[in-house]
GROMACS .gro file of C-alpha atoms in nm:
model
  312
    1UNK     CA    1  -2.616  -2.505  -3.131
    2UNK     CA    2  -2.699  -2.563  -3.496
    3UNK     CA    3  -2.621  -2.935  -3.467
    4UNK     CA    4  -2.849  -2.956  -3.164
    5UNK     CA    5  -3.137  -2.800  -3.358
    6UNK     CA    6  -3.083  -3.042  -3.645
    7UNK     CA    7  -3.089  -3.339  -3.409
    8UNK     CA    8  -3.412  -3.221  -3.249
    9UNK     CA    9  -3.575  -3.166  -3.587
   10UNK     CA   10  -3.473  -3.507  -3.723
   11UNK     CA   11  -3.579  -3.685  -3.404
   12UNK     CA   12  -3.919  -3.514  -3.417
   13UNK     CA   13  -3.960  -3.604  -3.787
   14UNK     CA   14  -3.869  -3.967  -3.721
   15UNK     CA   15  -4.117  -3.987  -3.432
   16UNK     CA   16  -4.382  -3.843  -3.666
   17UNK     CA   17  -4.309  -4.111  -3.927
   18UNK     CA   18  -4.335  -4.386  -3.664
   19UNK     CA   19  -4.668  -4.251  -3.545
   20UNK     CA   20  -4.796  -4.208  -3.901
   21UNK     CA   21  -4.697  -4.564  -3.990
   22UNK     CA   22  -4.869  -4.707  -3.683
   23UNK     CA   23  -5.189  -4.517  -3.761
   24UNK     CA   24  -5.170  -4.607  -4.132
   25UNK     CA   25  -5.135  -4.982  -4.075
   26UNK     CA   26  -5.417  -4.971  -3.824
   27UNK     CA   27  -5.667  -4.802  -4.056
   28UNK     CA   28  -5.548  -4.934  -4.396
   29UNK     CA   29  -5.491  -5.298  -4.297
   30UNK     CA   30  -5.706  -5.311  -3.986
   31UNK     CA   31  -5.416  -5.433  -3.770
   32UNK     CA   32  -5.401  -5.387  -3.395
   33UNK     CA   33  -5.206  -5.083  -3.275
   34UNK     CA   34  -4.912  -5.282  -3.145
   35UNK     CA   35  -4.882  -5.487  -3.467
   36UNK     CA   36  -4.869  -5.165  -3.670
   37UNK     CA   37  -4.606  -5.017  -3.439
   38UNK     CA   38  -4.400  -5.338  -3.451
   39UNK     CA   39  -4.417  -5.340  -3.832
   40UNK     CA   40  -4.290  -4.981  -3.850
   41UNK     CA   41  -3.999  -5.050  -3.612
   42UNK     CA   42  -3.884  -5.361  -3.799
   43UNK     CA   43  -3.908  -5.170  -4.126
   44UNK     CA   44  -3.707  -4.866  -4.012
   45UNK     CA   45  -3.437  -5.070  -3.842
   46UNK     CA   46  -3.395  -5.283  -4.159
   47UNK     CA   47  -3.392  -5.602  -3.953
   48UNK     CA   48  -3.561  -5.794  -4.234
   49UNK     CA   49  -3.830  -5.987  -4.047
   50UNK     CA   50  -4.126  -6.107  -4.249
   51UNK     CA   51  -4.448  -5.912  -4.251
   52UNK     CA   52  -4.661  -5.937  -3.940
   53UNK     CA   53  -4.969  -5.994  -4.157
   54UNK     CA   54  -5.008  -6.018  -4.535
   55UNK     CA   55  -5.026  -5.673  -4.692
   56UNK     CA   56  -5.278  -5.557  -4.949
   57UNK     CA   57  -5.178  -5.346  -5.249
   58UNK     CA   58  -5.261  -5.024  -5.065
   59UNK     CA   59  -5.068  -5.147  -4.763
   60UNK     CA   60  -4.758  -5.218  -4.976
   61UNK     CA   61  -4.769  -4.871  -5.132
   62UNK     CA   62  -4.800  -4.719  -4.786
   63UNK     CA   63  -4.512  -4.934  -4.661
   64UNK     CA   64  -4.290  -4.810  -4.946
   65UNK     CA   65  -4.357  -4.452  -4.837
   66UNK     CA   66  -4.267  -4.542  -4.477
   67UNK     CA   67  -3.946  -4.715  -4.590
   68UNK     CA   68  -3.826  -4.425  -4.807
   69UNK     CA   69  -3.905  -4.154  -4.555
   70UNK     CA   70  -3.827  -4.338  -4.233
   71UNK     CA   71  -3.500  -4.501  -4.336
   72UNK     CA   72  -3.376  -4.173  -4.487
   73UNK     CA   73  -3.456  -3.986  -4.168
   74UNK     CA   74  -3.292  -4.256  -3.959
   75UNK     CA   75  -2.964  -4.238  -4.153
   76UNK     CA   76  -2.973  -3.857  -4.146
   77UNK     CA   77  -3.020  -3.872  -3.769
   78UNK     CA   78  -2.723  -4.106  -3.728
   79UNK     CA   79  -2.509  -3.883  -3.952
   80UNK     CA   80  -2.606  -3.566  -3.764
   81UNK     CA   81  -2.535  -3.733  -3.431
   82UNK     CA   82  -2.191  -3.841  -3.552
   83UNK     CA   83  -2.120  -3.492  -3.684
   84UNK     CA   84  -2.224  -3.332  -3.355
   85UNK     CA   85  -1.996  -3.563  -3.157
   86UNK     CA   86  -1.703  -3.495  -3.388
   87UNK     CA   87  -1.757  -3.120  -3.376
   88UNK     CA   88  -1.778  -3.127  -2.998
   89UNK     CA   89  -1.456  -3.324  -2.965
   90UNK     CA   90  -1.273  -3.109  -3.219
   91UNK     CA   91  -1.391  -2.787  -3.060
   92UNK     CA   92  -1.285  -2.910  -2.718
   93UNK     CA   93  -0.944  -3.017  -2.847
   94UNK     CA   94  -0.868  -2.704  -3.046
   95UNK     CA   95  -1.021  -2.488  -2.772
   96UNK     CA   96  -0.780  -2.632  -2.518
   97UNK     CA   97  -0.487  -2.587  -2.755
   98UNK     CA   98  -0.582  -2.226  -2.822
   99UNK     CA   99  -0.621  -2.157  -2.449
  100UNK     CA  100  -0.280  -2.310  -2.379
  101UNK     CA  101  -0.123  -2.086  -2.643
  102UNK     CA  102  -0.294  -1.779  -2.496
  103UNK     CA  103  -0.169  -1.867  -2.148
  104UNK     CA  104   0.186  -1.917  -2.278
  105UNK     CA  105   0.181  -1.561  -2.418
  106UNK     CA  106   0.065  -1.397  -2.093
  107UNK     CA  107   0.287  -1.131  -1.935
  108UNK     CA  108   0.209  -0.907  -1.640
  109UNK     CA  109  -0.108  -1.102  -1.572
  110UNK     CA  110  -0.282  -1.219  -1.255
  111UNK     CA  111  -0.336  -1.575  -1.138
  112UNK     CA  112  -0.653  -1.664  -0.948
  113UNK     CA  113  -0.627  -1.992  -0.759
  114UNK     CA  114  -0.975  -2.121  -0.686
  115UNK     CA  115  -1.299  -2.052  -0.874
  116UNK     CA  116  -1.525  -2.015  -0.571
  117UNK     CA  117  -1.731  -1.712  -0.484
  118UNK     CA  118  -1.429  -1.499  -0.396
  119UNK     CA  119  -1.236  -1.611  -0.702
  120UNK     CA  120  -1.529  -1.543  -0.935
  121UNK     CA  121  -1.577  -1.194  -0.789
  122UNK     CA  122  -1.209  -1.115  -0.837
  123UNK     CA  123  -1.223  -1.246  -1.194
  124UNK     CA  124  -1.525  -1.029  -1.278
  125UNK     CA  125  -1.352  -0.718  -1.149
  126UNK     CA  126  -1.036  -0.795  -1.342
  127UNK     CA  127  -1.235  -0.866  -1.657
  128UNK     CA  128  -1.416  -0.534  -1.617
  129UNK     CA  129  -1.086  -0.337  -1.623
  130UNK     CA  130  -0.993  -0.528  -1.846
  131UNK     CA  131  -0.683  -0.702  -1.711
  132UNK     CA  132  -0.520  -1.026  -1.814
  133UNK     CA  133  -0.572  -1.315  -1.576
  134UNK     CA  134  -0.591  -1.693  -1.563
  135UNK     CA  135  -0.795  -1.908  -1.325
  136UNK     CA  136  -0.663  -2.233  -1.180
  137UNK     CA  137  -0.934  -2.472  -1.061
  138UNK     CA  138  -0.894  -2.838  -0.970
  139UNK     CA  139  -1.262  -2.918  -1.024
  140UNK     CA  140  -1.321  -2.971  -1.397
  141UNK     CA  141  -1.700  -2.943  -1.369
  142UNK     CA  142  -1.666  -2.605  -1.199
  143UNK     CA  143  -1.412  -2.491  -1.456
  144UNK     CA  144  -1.651  -2.572  -1.741
  145UNK     CA  145  -1.894  -2.311  -1.608
  146UNK     CA  146  -1.661  -2.037  -1.728
  147UNK     CA  147  -1.661  -2.157  -2.089
  148UNK     CA  148  -1.911  -1.890  -2.186
  149UNK     CA  149  -1.713  -1.610  -2.017
  150UNK     CA  150  -1.413  -1.643  -2.252
  151UNK     CA  151  -1.182  -1.653  -1.950
  152UNK     CA  152  -0.855  -1.841  -1.945
  153UNK     CA  153  -0.910  -2.140  -1.715
  154UNK     CA  154  -0.667  -2.416  -1.624
  155UNK     CA  155  -0.771  -2.742  -1.462
  156UNK     CA  156  -0.507  -2.841  -1.211
  157UNK     CA  157  -0.379  -2.827  -0.856
  158UNK     CA  158  -0.253  -2.480  -0.770
  159UNK     CA  159  -0.034  -2.618  -0.492
  160UNK     CA  160   0.185  -2.793  -0.749
  161UNK     CA  161   0.484  -2.605  -0.887
  162UNK     CA  162   0.432  -2.731  -1.241
  163UNK     CA  163   0.075  -2.601  -1.247
  164UNK     CA  164   0.190  -2.255  -1.144
  165UNK     CA  165   0.473  -2.269  -1.398
  166UNK     CA  166   0.219  -2.357  -1.669
  167UNK     CA  167   0.028  -2.043  -1.564
  168UNK     CA  168   0.348  -1.844  -1.633
  169UNK     CA  169   0.397  -1.739  -1.271
  170UNK     CA  170   0.749  -1.614  -1.350
  171UNK     CA  171   0.597  -1.338  -1.566
  172UNK     CA  172   0.287  -1.276  -1.353
  173UNK     CA  173   0.218  -0.950  -1.169
  174UNK     CA  174   0.003  -1.092  -0.893
  175UNK     CA  175  -0.161  -1.402  -0.750
  176UNK     CA  176  -0.482  -1.457  -0.557
  177UNK     CA  177  -0.505  -1.760  -0.328
  178UNK     CA  178  -0.883  -1.785  -0.304
  179UNK     CA  179  -0.954  -2.149  -0.228
  180UNK     CA  180  -1.198  -2.240   0.047
  181UNK     CA  181  -0.942  -2.382   0.293
  182UNK     CA  182  -0.671  -2.187   0.471
  183UNK     CA  183  -0.427  -2.478   0.457
  184UNK     CA  184  -0.448  -2.492   0.078
  185UNK     CA  185  -0.407  -2.115   0.050
  186UNK     CA  186  -0.104  -2.131   0.281
  187UNK     CA  187   0.060  -2.395   0.063
  188UNK     CA  188  -0.018  -2.195  -0.253
  189UNK     CA  189   0.140  -1.884  -0.103
  190UNK     CA  190   0.454  -2.075  -0.005
  191UNK     CA  191   0.487  -2.231  -0.348
  192UNK     CA  192   0.418  -1.909  -0.536
  193UNK     CA  193   0.662  -1.707  -0.325
  194UNK     CA  194   0.939  -1.959  -0.388
  195UNK     CA  195   0.880  -1.944  -0.764
  196UNK     CA  196   0.852  -1.565  -0.792
  197UNK     CA  197   0.987  -1.361  -0.496
  198UNK     CA  198   0.869  -1.032  -0.651
  199UNK     CA  199   0.512  -1.150  -0.703
  200UNK     CA  200   0.233  -0.962  -0.525
  201UNK     CA  201   0.024  -1.221  -0.343
  202UNK     CA  202  -0.320  -1.172  -0.190
  203UNK     CA  203  -0.463  -1.457   0.013
  204UNK     CA  204  -0.811  -1.538   0.135
  205UNK     CA  205  -0.846  -1.633   0.502
  206UNK     CA  206  -1.147  -1.808   0.648
  207UNK     CA  207  -1.028  -1.780   1.010
  208UNK     CA  208  -0.880  -1.479   1.188
  209UNK     CA  209  -0.587  -1.685   1.318
  210UNK     CA  210  -0.484  -1.778   0.965
  211UNK     CA  211  -0.393  -1.421   0.872
  212UNK     CA  212  -0.058  -1.413   1.055
  213UNK     CA  213   0.039  -1.753   0.912
  214UNK     CA  214  -0.041  -1.642   0.558
  215UNK     CA  215   0.160  -1.324   0.602
  216UNK     CA  216   0.449  -1.521   0.745
  217UNK     CA  217   0.433  -1.750   0.442
  218UNK     CA  218   0.477  -1.453   0.209
  219UNK     CA  219   0.134  -1.303   0.141
  220UNK     CA  220   0.142  -0.926   0.086
  221UNK     CA  221  -0.221  -0.886   0.188
  222UNK     CA  222  -0.480  -1.108   0.352
  223UNK     CA  223  -0.854  -1.066   0.304
  224UNK     CA  224  -1.107  -1.229   0.534
  225UNK     CA  225  -1.448  -1.218   0.362
  226UNK     CA  226  -1.641  -1.282   0.681
  227UNK     CA  227  -1.466  -1.006   0.877
  228UNK     CA  228  -1.508  -0.769   0.583
  229UNK     CA  229  -1.877  -0.852   0.554
  230UNK     CA  230  -1.929  -0.789   0.926
  231UNK     CA  231  -1.752  -0.455   0.910
  232UNK     CA  232  -1.950  -0.358   0.601
  233UNK     CA  233  -2.278  -0.438   0.774
  234UNK     CA  234  -2.180  -0.239   1.083
  235UNK     CA  235  -2.068   0.063   0.876
  236UNK     CA  236  -2.387   0.043   0.671
  237UNK     CA  237  -2.576   0.107   0.996
  238UNK     CA  238  -2.339   0.368   1.141
  239UNK     CA  239  -2.222   0.549   0.825
  240UNK     CA  240  -2.457   0.451   0.543
  241UNK     CA  241  -2.379   0.752   0.322
  242UNK     CA  242  -2.005   0.699   0.339
  243UNK     CA  243  -2.047   0.332   0.248
  244UNK     CA  244  -2.269   0.430  -0.043
  245UNK     CA  245  -2.009   0.678  -0.169
  246UNK     CA  246  -1.717   0.434  -0.152
  247UNK     CA  247  -1.931   0.169  -0.321
  248UNK     CA  248  -1.991   0.399  -0.616
  249UNK     CA  249  -1.633   0.530  -0.623
  250UNK     CA  250  -1.497   0.272  -0.876
  251UNK     CA  251  -1.765   0.364  -1.130
  252UNK     CA  252  -1.705   0.734  -1.067
  253UNK     CA  253  -1.331   0.681  -1.111
  254UNK     CA  254  -1.385   0.502  -1.443
  255UNK     CA  255  -1.601   0.790  -1.565
  256UNK     CA  256  -1.335   1.041  -1.459
  257UNK     CA  257  -1.063   0.861  -1.655
  258UNK     CA  258  -1.282   0.865  -1.965
  259UNK     CA  259  -1.355   1.235  -1.919
  260UNK     CA  260  -0.988   1.312  -1.872
  261UNK     CA  261  -0.903   1.120  -2.186
  262UNK     CA  262  -1.161   1.314  -2.386
  263UNK     CA  263  -1.026   1.645  -2.254
  264UNK     CA  264  -0.671   1.548  -2.342
  265UNK     CA  265  -0.774   1.504  -2.704
  266UNK     CA  266  -0.878   1.866  -2.715
  267UNK     CA  267  -0.628   2.150  -2.717
  268UNK     CA  268  -0.541   2.106  -2.352
  269UNK     CA  269  -0.164   2.081  -2.320
  270UNK     CA  270  -0.134   1.912  -1.985
  271UNK     CA  271   0.042   1.589  -1.898
  272UNK     CA  272  -0.202   1.300  -1.883
  273UNK     CA  273  -0.112   1.221  -1.523
  274UNK     CA  274  -0.178   1.581  -1.407
  275UNK     CA  275  -0.498   1.591  -1.609
  276UNK     CA  276  -0.632   1.273  -1.446
  277UNK     CA  277  -0.533   1.399  -1.100
  278UNK     CA  278  -0.704   1.735  -1.148
  279UNK     CA  279  -1.018   1.581  -1.295
  280UNK     CA  280  -1.045   1.327  -1.015
  281UNK     CA  281  -0.981   1.584  -0.738
  282UNK     CA  282  -1.229   1.829  -0.890
  283UNK     CA  283  -1.505   1.572  -0.932
  284UNK     CA  284  -1.449   1.418  -0.588
  285UNK     CA  285  -1.447   1.763  -0.425
  286UNK     CA  286  -1.775   1.853  -0.594
  287UNK     CA  287  -1.927   1.527  -0.478
  288UNK     CA  288  -1.827   1.595  -0.119
  289UNK     CA  289  -1.940   1.957  -0.128
  290UNK     CA  290  -2.275   1.893  -0.298
  291UNK     CA  291  -2.380   1.581  -0.116
  292UNK     CA  292  -2.567   1.664   0.200
  293UNK     CA  293  -2.520   1.305   0.306
  294UNK     CA  294  -2.147   1.352   0.368
  295UNK     CA  295  -2.158   1.682   0.555
  296UNK     CA  296  -2.170   1.520   0.892
  297UNK     CA  297  -1.913   1.255   0.827
  298UNK     CA  298  -1.609   1.456   0.924
  299UNK     CA  299  -1.427   1.380   0.599
  300UNK     CA  300  -1.200   1.640   0.437
  301UNK     CA  301  -1.081   1.602   0.079
  302UNK     CA  302  -0.743   1.763   0.020
  303UNK     CA  303  -0.657   1.854  -0.342
  304UNK     CA  304  -0.300   1.737  -0.283
  305UNK     CA  305  -0.410   1.378  -0.236
  306UNK     CA  306  -0.365   1.175  -0.552
  307UNK     CA  307  -0.594   0.874  -0.573
  308UNK     CA  308  -0.473   0.619  -0.823
  309UNK     CA  309  -0.674   0.323  -0.946
  310UNK     CA  310  -0.526  -0.006  -0.836
  311UNK     CA  311  -0.630  -0.354  -0.927
  312UNK     CA  312  -0.491  -0.497  -0.605
   0.00000   0.00000   0.00000
């Protein structure tokens, strides 16, 4: 960013010198506009052509000023441009090396294959936890969009065994096959299951018929975004208050865990698991009892039910 500002400043200063020289030769020597511009360009580029027209004493003094300022700015601009290119290449090189080292150290992480809309949504939720994950995307331009997110991104084909091995699939806790085609997701599931039989795999299905094939290939769960969206729309009409509650439930759950943690720091001698369970059941029960929106929904909250947060 700093190099970019320097380049813009030097380019603007050089353009100002060119304009000033053109105006100066026009009014001091009485030259046409193009002759003055041509004289400035040949001077700054140090080509060494002879003068367009003979210069007076005032014109020579003015030309010295143009040479000192313009040539200095030109060399500074070339140096800044070279520095910016070197910094960009070095940052890209060392950034890739650092990312590769971070991926090599991953354990118990999640692998997201495909950086489409589904893959990005899954990555945001995992990052919000936070949970360790790595994204595999075969489109380098799309992968560059996540540079500002500080996410671990690999450019490669997720259907290849070596790519999944580079993502440390042997030590991974789960995998998401979220590419846009069912055939690619099917191949990813087959490859991932052969490399890690204990891996939890969730696959994205675009067609309803693809679900049974993905499960047969080894997927533990199959999510169809279009079917889910249709069901969500229908429930938003039929049970809007229930949908609103379950939409807000993750944020409520996060608040409950924080509250339980704060209580545990006080003189409350309860196991952390029991404390979280009681806090969650108490808060959820109060929400159901106080909300008039859920009275007609036919839902009963039993204190014996333990709701645990799960990433997948």
